[in-house]
Short mmCIF file of C-alpha atoms in Angstrom, two decimals:
data_model
loop_
_atom_site.label_atom_id
_atom_site.label_comp_id
_atom_site.label_asym_id
_atom_site.label_seq_id
_atom_site.Cartn_x
_atom_site.Cartn_y
_atom_site.Cartn_z
CA MET A 41 -85.48 69.39 10.37
CA PRO A 42 -84.71 68.15 6.80
CA ALA A 43 -84.09 64.50 6.40
CA ILE A 44 -80.87 65.26 4.50
CA ASP A 45 -78.82 68.44 4.50
CA ILE A 46 -75.48 68.78 2.60
CA GLN A 47 -73.47 71.73 2.42
CA GLY A 48 -70.21 72.27 0.36
CA LEU A 49 -69.42 68.52 0.07
CA LYS A 50 -66.05 67.80 -1.64
CA LYS A 51 -64.58 64.37 -2.39
CA ALA A 52 -61.58 63.36 -4.71
CA PHE A 53 -60.12 60.02 -5.47
CA ASN A 54 -56.39 59.87 -6.14
CA GLU A 55 -56.40 63.76 -6.41
CA ARG A 56 -59.23 63.47 -9.06
CA PRO A 57 -62.02 65.72 -7.87
CA VAL A 58 -65.35 63.93 -8.08
CA LEU A 59 -67.50 66.25 -5.87
CA GLN A 60 -66.56 70.01 -5.89
CA GLY A 61 -68.92 71.60 -3.36
CA VAL A 62 -72.21 69.70 -3.53
CA SER A 63 -75.02 71.25 -1.50
CA LEU A 64 -78.60 69.87 -1.30
CA THR A 65 -81.60 69.34 0.93
CA VAL A 66 -84.05 66.54 1.12
CA ASN A 67 -87.12 67.02 3.24
CA GLN A 68 -88.85 64.28 5.23
CA GLY A 69 -91.26 62.37 3.12
CA ASP A 70 -89.72 63.49 -0.21
CA ILE A 71 -89.19 61.16 -3.09
CA TYR A 72 -86.06 62.86 -4.34
CA GLY A 73 -84.65 62.09 -7.83
CA PHE A 74 -80.87 62.37 -8.03
CA LEU A 75 -79.92 62.85 -11.67
CA GLY A 76 -76.74 63.16 -13.50
CA PRO A 77 -74.63 61.70 -16.29
CA ASN A 78 -72.27 58.75 -15.76
CA GLY A 79 -69.34 59.83 -13.47
CA SER A 80 -71.01 62.82 -12.19
CA GLY A 81 -70.66 61.65 -8.59
CA LYS A 82 -74.13 60.29 -7.79
CA THR A 83 -72.99 57.04 -6.31
CA THR A 84 -70.13 58.75 -4.40
CA THR A 85 -72.68 61.22 -2.87
CA LEU A 86 -74.90 58.29 -1.91
CA ARG A 87 -71.99 56.49 -0.27
CA LEU A 88 -70.91 59.72 1.59
CA LEU A 89 -74.56 60.03 2.88
CA LEU A 90 -74.49 56.43 4.01
CA GLY A 91 -71.21 56.97 5.83
CA ILE A 92 -69.34 54.23 3.85
CA LEU A 93 -67.01 57.03 2.44
CA SER A 94 -65.70 60.02 4.33
CA PRO A 95 -65.85 63.47 2.72
CA ASP A 96 -62.74 65.60 2.19
CA GLU A 97 -64.64 68.76 2.99
CA GLY A 98 -68.16 69.86 3.78
CA ARG A 99 -70.92 69.14 6.15
CA ILE A 100 -73.43 66.32 6.01
CA ALA A 101 -76.41 65.73 8.27
CA VAL A 102 -78.54 62.78 7.64
CA LEU A 103 -81.46 62.59 10.23
CA GLY A 104 -79.41 65.14 12.12
CA MET A 105 -76.42 62.76 12.30
CA ASN A 106 -72.95 62.93 10.82
CA PRO A 107 -72.68 59.67 8.86
CA SER A 108 -68.87 59.54 9.32
CA VAL A 109 -69.14 59.75 13.01
CA SER A 110 -72.46 57.90 13.68
CA GLY A 111 -72.28 55.30 11.08
CA ALA A 112 -73.57 52.33 13.03
CA GLN A 113 -76.29 54.34 14.76
CA LEU A 114 -77.38 55.84 11.29
CA HIS A 115 -77.38 52.44 9.68
CA ARG A 116 -80.14 51.31 12.00
CA ARG A 117 -82.48 54.08 10.66
CA VAL A 118 -81.61 54.31 6.98
CA ASN A 119 -80.99 51.64 4.32
CA ALA A 120 -80.02 51.44 0.74
CA LEU A 121 -80.26 49.35 -2.50
CA PRO A 122 -76.94 49.55 -4.25
CA GLU A 123 -76.93 49.10 -8.09
CA SER A 124 -75.28 45.75 -7.81
CA HIS A 125 -78.08 44.28 -5.46
CA GLY A 126 -75.48 42.72 -3.06
CA LEU A 127 -76.99 39.24 -3.06
CA TYR A 128 -75.31 36.17 -1.94
CA GLY A 129 -75.94 33.72 -4.87
CA TRP A 130 -75.79 30.58 -2.70
CA MET A 131 -78.50 31.75 -0.27
CA PRO A 132 -82.26 31.10 -0.70
CA ALA A 133 -84.31 34.30 -0.44
CA LEU A 134 -85.69 33.56 2.93
CA ALA A 135 -82.29 32.84 4.45
CA TYR A 136 -80.85 35.95 2.80
CA LEU A 137 -83.60 38.19 4.48
CA ASN A 138 -83.22 36.37 7.76
CA PHE A 139 -79.40 36.92 7.73
CA PHE A 140 -79.80 40.74 7.25
CA GLY A 141 -82.69 40.80 9.76
CA ARG A 142 -80.38 39.40 12.25
CA LEU A 143 -77.61 41.79 11.28
CA TYR A 144 -79.86 44.69 11.99
CA GLY A 145 -80.91 43.10 15.32
CA MET A 146 -84.51 42.74 14.22
CA GLU A 147 -86.60 40.41 16.32
CA PHE A 148 -88.77 38.97 13.65
CA SER A 149 -90.40 35.56 13.50
CA GLY A 150 -90.29 33.36 10.56
CA GLY A 151 -93.71 34.53 9.60
CA ASP A 152 -92.51 38.12 9.46
CA TYR A 153 -89.83 37.28 6.97
CA ARG A 154 -92.18 35.40 4.82
CA ALA A 155 -94.66 38.27 4.88
CA ARG A 156 -91.95 40.66 3.80
CA LEU A 157 -90.99 38.47 0.86
CA ARG A 158 -94.65 38.28 -0.17
CA ARG A 159 -94.87 42.03 -0.03
CA VAL A 160 -92.48 42.46 -2.64
CA GLY A 161 -94.00 39.74 -4.72
CA LEU A 162 -91.58 36.82 -3.94
CA ASP A 163 -92.65 33.32 -2.89
CA PRO A 164 -91.16 32.58 0.60
CA ASP A 165 -91.29 28.80 -0.15
CA ASP A 166 -88.96 29.23 -3.12
CA SER A 167 -85.94 27.48 -1.86
CA ARG A 168 -83.88 27.95 -4.90
CA PRO A 169 -80.49 29.79 -4.42
CA VAL A 170 -80.71 33.47 -5.35
CA ARG A 171 -78.37 33.14 -8.32
CA THR A 172 -81.10 31.31 -10.25
CA PHE A 173 -83.51 34.38 -9.78
CA SER A 174 -84.42 36.61 -12.64
CA GLN A 175 -83.20 40.11 -12.64
CA GLY A 176 -86.63 41.44 -11.54
CA MET A 177 -86.73 38.81 -8.59
CA LYS A 178 -83.28 39.87 -7.53
CA GLN A 179 -84.30 43.57 -7.55
CA ARG A 180 -87.34 42.76 -5.40
CA LEU A 181 -85.29 40.75 -2.90
CA GLY A 182 -82.86 43.79 -2.90
CA ILE A 183 -85.73 46.04 -2.01
CA ALA A 184 -87.07 43.56 0.74
CA ARG A 185 -83.45 43.68 2.12
CA ALA A 186 -83.34 47.40 2.06
CA MET A 187 -86.70 47.53 3.87
CA ILE A 188 -85.77 44.95 6.47
CA ASN A 189 -85.01 47.57 9.19
CA ASP A 190 -87.98 49.67 8.44
CA PRO A 191 -85.79 52.67 7.51
CA GLU A 192 -86.70 56.30 7.76
CA ILE A 193 -84.82 56.96 4.54
CA LEU A 194 -84.31 54.61 1.60
CA PHE A 195 -81.43 55.17 -0.84
CA LEU A 196 -81.99 53.50 -4.15
CA ASP A 197 -79.31 53.40 -6.91
CA GLU A 198 -80.86 52.59 -10.25
CA PRO A 199 -83.80 50.75 -8.72
CA THR A 200 -85.53 49.69 -12.00
CA ASN A 201 -82.39 48.90 -13.99
CA GLY A 202 -82.93 45.83 -16.19
CA LEU A 203 -86.51 45.38 -15.29
CA ASP A 204 -89.28 44.94 -17.91
CA PRO A 205 -92.15 47.63 -18.08
CA ARG A 206 -94.34 45.48 -15.86
CA GLY A 207 -91.60 44.95 -13.18
CA ARG A 208 -90.85 48.68 -13.29
CA ARG A 209 -94.49 49.59 -12.73
CA GLU A 210 -94.65 47.14 -9.73
CA ILE A 211 -91.62 48.52 -8.18
CA HIS A 212 -92.97 52.08 -8.72
CA ASP A 213 -96.25 51.13 -7.07
CA LEU A 214 -94.41 49.63 -4.20
CA LEU A 215 -92.29 52.56 -3.55
CA LEU A 216 -95.20 54.96 -3.81
CA GLN A 217 -97.16 52.84 -1.31
CA LEU A 218 -94.33 52.78 1.13
CA ASN A 219 -93.97 56.58 0.79
CA ARG A 220 -97.68 57.14 1.20
CA GLU A 221 -98.32 54.75 4.06
CA LYS A 222 -95.12 55.08 6.09
CA GLY A 223 -93.88 58.55 5.14
CA LEU A 224 -90.62 56.92 3.89
CA THR A 225 -88.22 59.37 2.47
CA ILE A 226 -86.71 57.96 -0.77
CA ILE A 227 -83.69 59.04 -2.64
CA ILE A 228 -83.46 57.61 -6.08
CA SER A 229 -80.27 57.88 -8.25
CA THR A 230 -81.25 57.01 -11.77
CA HIS A 231 -80.86 57.61 -15.56
CA ILE A 232 -84.34 56.51 -16.27
CA LEU A 233 -86.26 59.82 -16.35
CA ASP A 234 -89.63 57.97 -16.56
CA ASP A 235 -88.90 56.67 -13.05
CA VAL A 236 -88.36 60.23 -11.90
CA GLU A 237 -91.54 61.64 -13.54
CA ARG A 238 -93.66 58.83 -12.06
CA LEU A 239 -92.17 58.86 -8.60
CA CYS A 240 -90.35 62.02 -7.53
CA ASN A 241 -91.66 65.35 -6.24
CA ARG A 242 -88.19 66.96 -6.25
CA ILE A 243 -85.09 66.42 -8.16
CA GLY A 244 -81.42 67.43 -7.94
CA ILE A 245 -79.29 67.43 -11.08
CA LEU A 246 -75.58 66.73 -10.49
CA GLU A 247 -72.98 67.52 -13.26
CA GLY A 248 -69.29 68.13 -13.04
CA GLY A 249 -69.27 67.59 -9.30
CA LEU A 250 -71.78 70.30 -8.59
CA VAL A 251 -75.59 70.36 -8.12
CA ARG A 252 -76.81 72.30 -11.12
CA TYR A 253 -80.41 72.35 -10.28
CA GLU A 254 -82.39 71.50 -7.25
CA GLY A 255 -86.21 71.77 -7.09
CA PRO A 256 -89.47 70.61 -8.47
CA LEU A 257 -89.64 68.59 -11.66
CA THR A 258 -90.53 71.71 -13.76
CA ASP A 259 -88.23 74.69 -13.28
CA GLU A 260 -90.75 77.25 -12.09
CA SER A 261 -88.08 80.00 -12.16
CA GLN A 262 -88.00 79.60 -15.96
CA SER A 263 -90.56 80.42 -18.42
CA ALA A 264 -88.41 78.39 -20.93
CA ILE A 265 -90.04 76.31 -23.55
CA SER A 266 -88.38 73.64 -25.82
CA TYR A 267 -88.86 73.40 -29.69
CA ARG A 268 -87.64 70.87 -32.06
CA PHE A 269 -86.68 72.37 -35.44
CA HIS A 270 -86.29 70.28 -38.63
CA LEU A 271 -83.58 71.70 -40.74
CA GLU A 272 -82.93 71.26 -44.45
CA ASN A 273 -81.03 68.13 -45.16
CA GLY A 274 -77.25 68.74 -44.78
CA ALA A 275 -77.59 72.06 -43.17
CA ALA A 276 -74.65 72.86 -40.80
CA VAL A 277 -75.22 74.14 -37.28
CA GLN A 278 -72.82 76.93 -36.52
CA SER A 279 -70.27 76.28 -34.04
CA PRO A 280 -69.88 77.71 -31.49
CA TRP A 281 -73.58 78.16 -30.88
CA ASN A 282 -74.16 81.86 -30.72
CA PHE A 283 -77.84 82.67 -30.26
CA PRO A 284 -78.31 84.54 -26.99
CA GLY A 285 -81.43 83.46 -25.11
CA ILE A 286 -81.64 80.01 -26.99
CA ALA A 287 -79.82 76.97 -25.76
CA LEU A 288 -79.07 74.04 -28.15
CA LEU A 289 -80.00 70.94 -26.20
CA GLU A 290 -79.66 68.15 -28.77
CA ARG A 291 -78.79 67.50 -32.43
CA GLN A 292 -80.03 64.39 -34.05
CA ASP A 293 -79.80 63.89 -37.92
CA SER A 294 -81.62 66.93 -39.37
CA TRP A 295 -83.38 67.84 -36.17
CA ILE A 296 -82.24 70.10 -33.34
CA THR A 297 -83.83 70.64 -30.01
CA CYS A 298 -83.49 74.01 -28.46
CA LEU A 299 -84.71 75.67 -25.23
CA ILE A 300 -86.11 79.07 -25.70
CA LYS A 301 -85.32 81.03 -22.56
CA GLU A 302 -86.20 84.55 -23.59
CA GLY A 303 -88.83 86.03 -25.83
CA SER A 304 -91.52 84.35 -27.90
CA PRO A 305 -91.00 81.20 -29.94
CA ALA A 306 -91.75 83.20 -33.17
CA ALA A 307 -89.02 85.77 -32.32
CA ALA A 308 -86.59 82.91 -31.55
CA ILE A 309 -87.35 81.23 -34.77
CA LYS A 310 -86.83 84.56 -36.56
CA THR A 311 -83.47 84.84 -34.91
CA LEU A 312 -82.36 81.37 -35.86
CA VAL A 313 -83.49 81.77 -39.52
CA LEU A 314 -81.70 85.10 -39.77
CA GLY A 315 -78.71 83.54 -38.14
CA GLY A 316 -78.47 81.03 -41.09
CA LEU A 317 -80.43 77.97 -39.83
CA PRO A 318 -82.72 76.72 -42.68
CA ILE A 319 -85.71 75.71 -40.50
CA ILE A 320 -88.46 73.98 -42.44
CA GLU A 321 -90.54 72.69 -39.54
CA ALA A 322 -90.96 73.64 -35.77
CA VAL A 323 -92.53 71.48 -33.10
CA ALA A 324 -93.12 72.60 -29.57
CA VAL A 325 -91.94 69.99 -27.09
CA SER A 326 -93.60 69.60 -23.75
CA GLY A 327 -91.22 70.86 -20.90
CA GLY A 328 -90.20 68.46 -18.14
CA VAL A 329 -87.52 66.59 -16.55
CA GLU A 330 -85.84 65.65 -19.81
CA ASP A 331 -85.48 69.29 -20.72
CA LEU A 332 -84.23 70.17 -17.41
CA TYR A 333 -81.78 67.28 -17.54
CA LEU A 334 -80.52 68.19 -20.92
CA TYR A 335 -80.30 71.83 -20.13
CA TYR A 336 -78.50 71.55 -16.78
CA THR A 337 -76.09 68.74 -17.97
CA GLN A 338 -74.90 70.82 -20.81
CA GLY A 339 -73.63 73.65 -18.53
CA GLY A 340 -76.95 75.35 -17.81
CA LYS A 341 -76.00 78.45 -19.84
CA LEU A 342 -78.04 80.11 -22.33
CA MET B 103 -71.95 39.50 19.99
CA ASN B 104 -75.44 39.43 18.61
CA LEU B 105 -74.37 40.96 15.27
CA LEU B 106 -71.29 38.70 15.26
CA ARG B 107 -73.21 35.51 15.40
CA PRO B 108 -75.05 35.91 11.98
CA LEU B 109 -71.87 37.01 10.34
CA ILE B 110 -69.96 33.90 11.76
CA GLY B 111 -72.81 31.69 10.65
CA LYS B 112 -72.73 33.18 7.12
CA GLU B 113 -68.86 32.53 6.85
CA ILE B 114 -69.26 28.98 7.94
CA GLN B 115 -72.29 28.26 5.79
CA GLU B 116 -70.36 29.80 2.86
CA ASP B 117 -67.75 27.11 3.34
CA PHE B 118 -70.33 24.21 2.99
CA ARG B 119 -72.90 25.62 0.63
CA SER B 120 -70.64 27.37 -2.02
CA ALA B 121 -68.68 25.41 -4.54
CA ARG B 122 -65.48 26.76 -3.10
CA GLY B 123 -65.72 24.95 0.32
CA ALA B 124 -66.74 21.63 -1.26
CA PHE B 125 -63.73 21.95 -3.72
CA PHE B 126 -61.34 22.72 -1.03
CA LEU B 127 -62.50 19.67 1.05
CA VAL B 128 -62.16 17.30 -1.86
CA VAL B 129 -58.68 18.65 -2.72
CA ALA B 130 -57.49 18.53 0.86
CA ALA B 131 -58.72 14.90 1.25
CA LEU B 132 -57.03 13.92 -2.11
CA VAL B 133 -53.69 15.44 -0.99
CA LEU B 134 -53.84 13.73 2.34
CA SER B 135 -54.88 10.43 0.85
CA VAL B 136 -52.11 10.45 -1.69
CA PHE B 137 -49.54 11.26 0.97
CA ALA B 138 -50.95 8.69 3.37
CA VAL B 139 -50.68 5.99 0.65
CA LEU B 140 -47.09 6.90 -0.21
CA LEU B 141 -46.06 6.72 3.44
CA VAL B 142 -47.35 3.18 3.76
CA SER B 143 -46.65 1.81 0.33
CA ASN B 144 -43.66 3.57 -1.14
CA THR B 145 -40.55 1.51 -0.98
CA GLU B 146 -38.41 4.20 0.63
CA LEU B 147 -41.01 6.21 2.56
CA SER B 148 -42.58 3.06 4.22
CA LEU B 149 -39.28 2.49 5.80
CA LEU B 150 -39.47 5.69 7.87
CA ASP B 151 -40.27 5.08 11.47
CA ASN B 152 -43.63 5.82 12.93
CA ALA B 153 -42.85 9.29 14.45
CA GLN B 154 -41.16 10.52 11.23
CA ALA B 155 -44.22 9.47 9.16
CA VAL B 156 -46.57 11.42 11.67
CA TYR B 157 -44.17 14.37 11.51
CA LEU B 158 -44.31 14.46 7.67
CA MET B 159 -48.08 14.14 7.56
CA ALA B 160 -48.35 16.91 10.26
CA GLY B 161 -45.97 19.17 8.15
CA LEU B 162 -48.30 18.57 5.11
CA VAL B 163 -51.41 19.51 7.16
CA ILE B 164 -49.53 22.78 8.27
CA ALA B 165 -48.72 23.58 4.72
CA LEU B 166 -52.36 23.13 3.64
CA ALA B 167 -53.49 25.17 6.72
CA ALA B 168 -51.13 27.98 5.64
CA LEU B 169 -52.61 27.82 2.19
CA VAL B 170 -56.17 27.94 3.48
CA ALA B 171 -55.26 30.95 5.58
CA VAL B 172 -53.69 32.92 2.78
CA LEU B 173 -56.44 31.92 0.30
CA ARG B 174 -59.44 32.64 2.52
CA GLY B 175 -57.88 35.71 4.06
CA SER B 176 -57.19 37.22 0.62
CA GLU B 177 -60.67 36.36 -0.40
CA GLY B 178 -62.24 37.83 2.70
CA PHE B 179 -63.09 41.44 1.90
CA ALA B 180 -61.57 41.53 -1.72
CA GLY B 181 -63.85 38.60 -2.72
CA GLU B 182 -66.95 40.32 -1.35
CA ARG B 183 -65.90 43.54 -2.91
CA GLU B 184 -65.52 41.71 -6.42
CA ARG B 185 -68.86 39.90 -5.96
CA GLU B 186 -70.34 43.39 -5.06
CA THR B 187 -71.73 42.07 -1.72
CA LEU B 188 -69.42 44.09 0.46
CA GLU B 189 -71.48 47.36 0.19
CA THR B 190 -74.62 45.70 1.68
CA LEU B 191 -72.54 44.44 4.64
CA LEU B 192 -71.12 47.97 5.21
CA LEU B 193 -74.61 49.31 5.26
CA THR B 194 -75.56 47.37 8.28
CA PRO B 195 -74.80 48.35 11.92
CA ALA B 196 -71.93 45.88 11.92
CA THR B 197 -68.54 47.59 12.22
CA GLY B 198 -65.46 46.87 10.12
CA HIS B 199 -63.94 45.31 13.20
CA ARG B 200 -66.94 42.99 13.64
CA LEU B 201 -66.87 41.93 9.93
CA ALA B 202 -63.05 41.25 10.27
CA TRP B 203 -63.49 39.11 13.41
CA ALA B 204 -66.30 37.05 11.79
CA LYS B 205 -64.17 36.42 8.68
CA LEU B 206 -61.17 35.57 10.87
CA LEU B 207 -63.26 33.13 12.77
CA GLY B 208 -64.51 31.71 9.48
CA ILE B 209 -60.93 31.05 8.43
CA LEU B 210 -60.25 29.30 11.81
CA PHE B 211 -63.37 27.29 11.16
CA SER B 212 -61.98 26.10 7.86
CA TRP B 213 -58.76 25.19 9.67
CA LEU B 214 -60.74 23.09 12.19
CA ILE B 215 -62.50 21.18 9.40
CA LEU B 216 -59.08 20.60 7.85
CA PHE B 217 -57.71 19.50 11.17
CA ILE B 218 -60.73 17.04 11.76
CA LEU B 219 -60.22 15.74 8.18
CA ALA B 220 -56.53 15.05 8.80
CA ILE B 221 -57.08 13.19 12.11
CA PRO B 222 -57.91 9.67 10.39
CA TYR B 223 -54.92 10.09 8.09
CA LEU B 224 -52.54 10.81 10.95
CA TRP B 225 -54.15 7.93 12.97
CA ALA B 226 -53.61 5.69 9.91
CA VAL B 227 -49.90 6.40 9.66
CA GLY B 228 -49.14 6.90 13.29
CA SER B 229 -51.44 4.81 15.43
CA ALA B 230 -48.82 2.30 16.10
CA GLY B 231 -46.42 4.98 17.66
CA GLN B 232 -46.52 6.56 21.01
CA ASN B 233 -46.54 10.33 20.14
CA LEU B 234 -49.77 10.51 18.10
CA LEU B 235 -51.77 12.17 20.90
CA PRO B 236 -49.20 14.99 21.63
CA ALA B 237 -48.78 15.25 17.92
CA LEU B 238 -52.51 16.03 17.55
CA TRP B 239 -52.52 18.53 20.38
CA TYR B 240 -49.46 20.49 19.14
CA LEU B 241 -50.64 20.25 15.50
CA PHE B 242 -53.89 21.88 16.58
CA ILE B 243 -52.19 24.60 18.66
CA THR B 244 -49.46 25.49 16.20
CA GLY B 245 -51.81 25.31 13.21
CA THR B 246 -54.27 27.55 14.86
CA LEU B 247 -51.45 30.12 15.52
CA ILE B 248 -50.11 29.83 11.96
CA VAL B 249 -53.70 30.25 10.53
CA LEU B 250 -54.01 33.48 12.64
CA ILE B 251 -50.45 34.70 11.71
CA LEU B 252 -50.97 34.18 7.94
CA GLY B 253 -54.81 34.67 7.63
CA GLY B 254 -54.84 38.01 9.64
CA PRO B 255 -52.45 39.94 7.40
CA ALA B 256 -54.10 38.46 4.27
CA LEU B 257 -57.57 39.67 5.48
CA ALA B 258 -56.10 43.01 6.45
CA PHE B 259 -54.63 43.52 2.93
CA SER B 260 -57.96 42.40 1.45
CA ALA B 261 -59.72 45.19 3.39
CA ARG B 262 -57.56 47.71 1.66
CA MET B 263 -56.66 46.34 -1.73
CA LYS B 264 -59.43 46.13 -4.43
CA SER B 265 -58.37 43.10 -6.25
CA PHE B 266 -58.41 39.53 -4.94
CA LYS B 267 -55.55 38.50 -7.32
CA GLY B 268 -53.44 41.32 -5.94
CA VAL B 269 -54.07 40.36 -2.33
CA LEU B 270 -53.41 36.69 -3.18
CA SER B 271 -50.16 37.48 -4.80
CA LEU B 272 -48.99 39.38 -1.83
CA GLY B 273 -50.17 36.68 0.65
CA LEU B 274 -48.40 33.96 -1.39
CA THR B 275 -45.25 36.05 -1.59
CA LEU B 276 -45.45 36.41 2.20
CA LEU B 277 -45.92 32.73 2.58
CA LEU B 278 -42.96 31.99 0.36
CA LEU B 279 -40.72 34.47 2.32
CA LEU B 280 -41.74 32.63 5.50
CA GLY B 281 -41.24 29.20 3.92
CA SER B 282 -37.87 29.84 2.25
CA PRO B 283 -35.65 29.69 5.47
CA VAL B 284 -37.21 26.30 6.30
CA VAL B 285 -35.42 24.77 3.33
CA LEU B 286 -31.98 26.16 4.33
CA GLY B 287 -29.38 23.40 4.69
CA PRO B 288 -28.62 21.92 8.11
CA SER B 289 -25.25 23.73 8.42
CA LEU B 290 -26.70 27.13 7.61
CA ARG B 291 -29.55 26.63 10.08
CA GLN B 292 -27.04 25.91 12.76
CA SER B 293 -25.26 29.25 12.23
CA ALA B 294 -26.23 32.28 14.23
CA VAL B 295 -28.20 33.74 11.35
CA GLY B 296 -29.88 30.40 10.78
CA ARG B 297 -30.85 30.13 14.45
CA ILE B 298 -32.28 33.60 14.43
CA LEU B 299 -34.28 33.03 11.35
CA ASP B 300 -35.56 29.76 12.76
CA LEU B 301 -36.67 31.42 16.01
CA ALA B 302 -38.24 34.49 14.33
CA ASN B 303 -39.96 32.61 11.51
CA PRO B 304 -43.36 31.33 12.75
CA LEU B 305 -43.45 28.67 10.02
CA ALA B 306 -40.09 27.33 11.07
CA GLY B 307 -41.14 27.64 14.72
CA THR B 308 -44.21 25.40 13.90
CA LEU B 309 -42.27 22.76 12.22
CA ASN B 310 -39.46 22.77 14.82
CA THR B 311 -42.08 22.47 17.64
CA LEU B 312 -43.72 19.43 15.74
CA ASP B 313 -40.29 17.89 15.26
CA SER B 314 -39.37 18.34 18.98
CA VAL B 315 -42.64 16.89 20.13
CA ILE B 316 -43.20 14.16 17.69
CA ILE B 317 -39.66 12.94 16.84
CA ASP B 318 -37.68 13.87 19.93
CA SER B 319 -40.56 13.39 22.40
CA GLN B 320 -39.62 16.64 24.23
CA GLY B 321 -41.88 18.10 26.81
CA VAL B 322 -43.83 21.41 26.95
CA ALA B 323 -40.98 23.32 28.60
CA LEU B 324 -38.85 23.11 25.59
CA GLN B 325 -41.64 24.41 23.36
CA LEU B 326 -42.35 27.54 25.40
CA VAL B 327 -40.09 30.02 23.78
CA ARG B 328 -41.25 29.11 20.21
CA LEU B 329 -44.87 29.01 21.30
CA THR B 330 -44.53 32.48 23.13
CA ILE B 331 -43.02 34.01 20.01
CA MET B 332 -45.90 32.58 17.86
CA ILE B 333 -48.47 33.92 20.37
CA ALA B 334 -46.85 37.30 20.16
CA TYR B 335 -47.03 37.30 16.39
CA SER B 336 -50.70 36.35 16.62
CA LEU B 337 -51.49 39.24 19.07
CA ALA B 338 -49.60 41.66 16.72
CA VAL B 339 -51.59 40.35 13.81
CA LEU B 340 -54.92 40.80 15.68
CA TRP B 341 -53.89 44.43 16.56
CA PHE B 342 -52.86 45.04 12.98
CA LEU B 343 -56.14 43.75 11.62
CA LYS B 344 -58.16 45.85 14.15
CA ALA B 345 -56.29 48.91 13.11
CA VAL B 346 -56.65 48.30 9.38
CA THR B 347 -60.35 47.44 9.51
CA ARG B 348 -61.45 50.40 11.46
CA ARG B 349 -62.80 51.80 8.23
CA ILE B 350 -63.47 49.59 5.20
CA GLU B 351 -64.49 51.17 1.88
CA PRO B 352 -66.64 49.52 -0.76
#
């Protein structure tokens, strides 16, 4: 049984459609990257999966349960870290963790709570209110809170937002450790593609209310390759783009990035030059999540 | 009950450990102090008899309780939503009902603190009279009902509306609507419409009950109709709150 199975999910707010038939599957033990531009519906999808919003149409199964019907039961087995952390500024870290532990009905001793704080790199003897914590400390406390019920699935919305490189690395290591040791299924909604490349084994790319791509971090169905072309200064790129088999991913100053879907790079360069693009330099770009992201968030059409 | 306990604990602690709670206690103490000083030192107010002084002080406590109920009720869910803490609560196994009950009990706790704070002031202005004890009893009962009647809807609105200011505006408007018949002139209040408004309005019911007990020294039998109406309002409010908080969105 997959950890999460969504079919044909639709949701609108004030008659403005946000999700228009999202379908995706997350397997047990996956670290699944959920990508998409701002407003693509990532947070709404996570909230639907957690049962704090109800879908207009479609079927959701999280650990075999319908979140809209079995919310309280589901919440004992999953947890989430929203982008906003959800911390009470006046509480010290230990009291905060204790409060949520009791809300989940966990029968922990004081020592258990302290150990959980230490595990995320926080000092349990720190009695300062949470509002005085740094962004990184708040993020760690948020993760400790999200792990308080030993969930089978952990949903993370932008988990490394605002962290410095060291803080991000430590959060990565913690999540990988939890996944490895406990088989925790993790769903990460993020814009930071480095997080995805370091952590995830599968991704889903959401755009325009639909999942445009779902699968491994490299699109095995494609033999596509990305190239960056340096154009003569002031050269204009024809609009609309009309080079079959070549997708324009990005334009920056006198550089353009293209995904060559069909044929060899040499043939593609010849097509572009004959089409009027004054290419003076071509650099192959390694394929990866960034290419997939750019490709599928621009309509996914070549 | 197990899940309710930490929620109630959090609501109560928030009153004492956040700046909001301390600010409210200081403001309430100041208002009561100023009013008590006026009652004993002002040339005209000091001429009031003992029962009237207690009645005025009890009315002030009811007004503060009504404000507390609207403020804390409006802040209940909308405030959590604005501080972005509501979503983490909704992620727990605690249902919307449990969250609402805990918040309502938190509001009642604020009222209890206000009531305890008011006791020395009431004693200061009314210890020489004979109706202080019944005044305290009826103040506690009617105050609790008023806090339920005003705090419950404010909490229900805050579960549905996104902005604290929006809920607060609505709550204060409701409070003004309930308060306005109280200031009707004596002749209008004696008319049929005035009597119906007096009977149907819980705020008027509270003040009339306190008037009847403290100034006229009337017994419980004469308070039953008004108290029954207020209890009916409270039950309706609890039912409304339960219906509205069946599902709360972040």
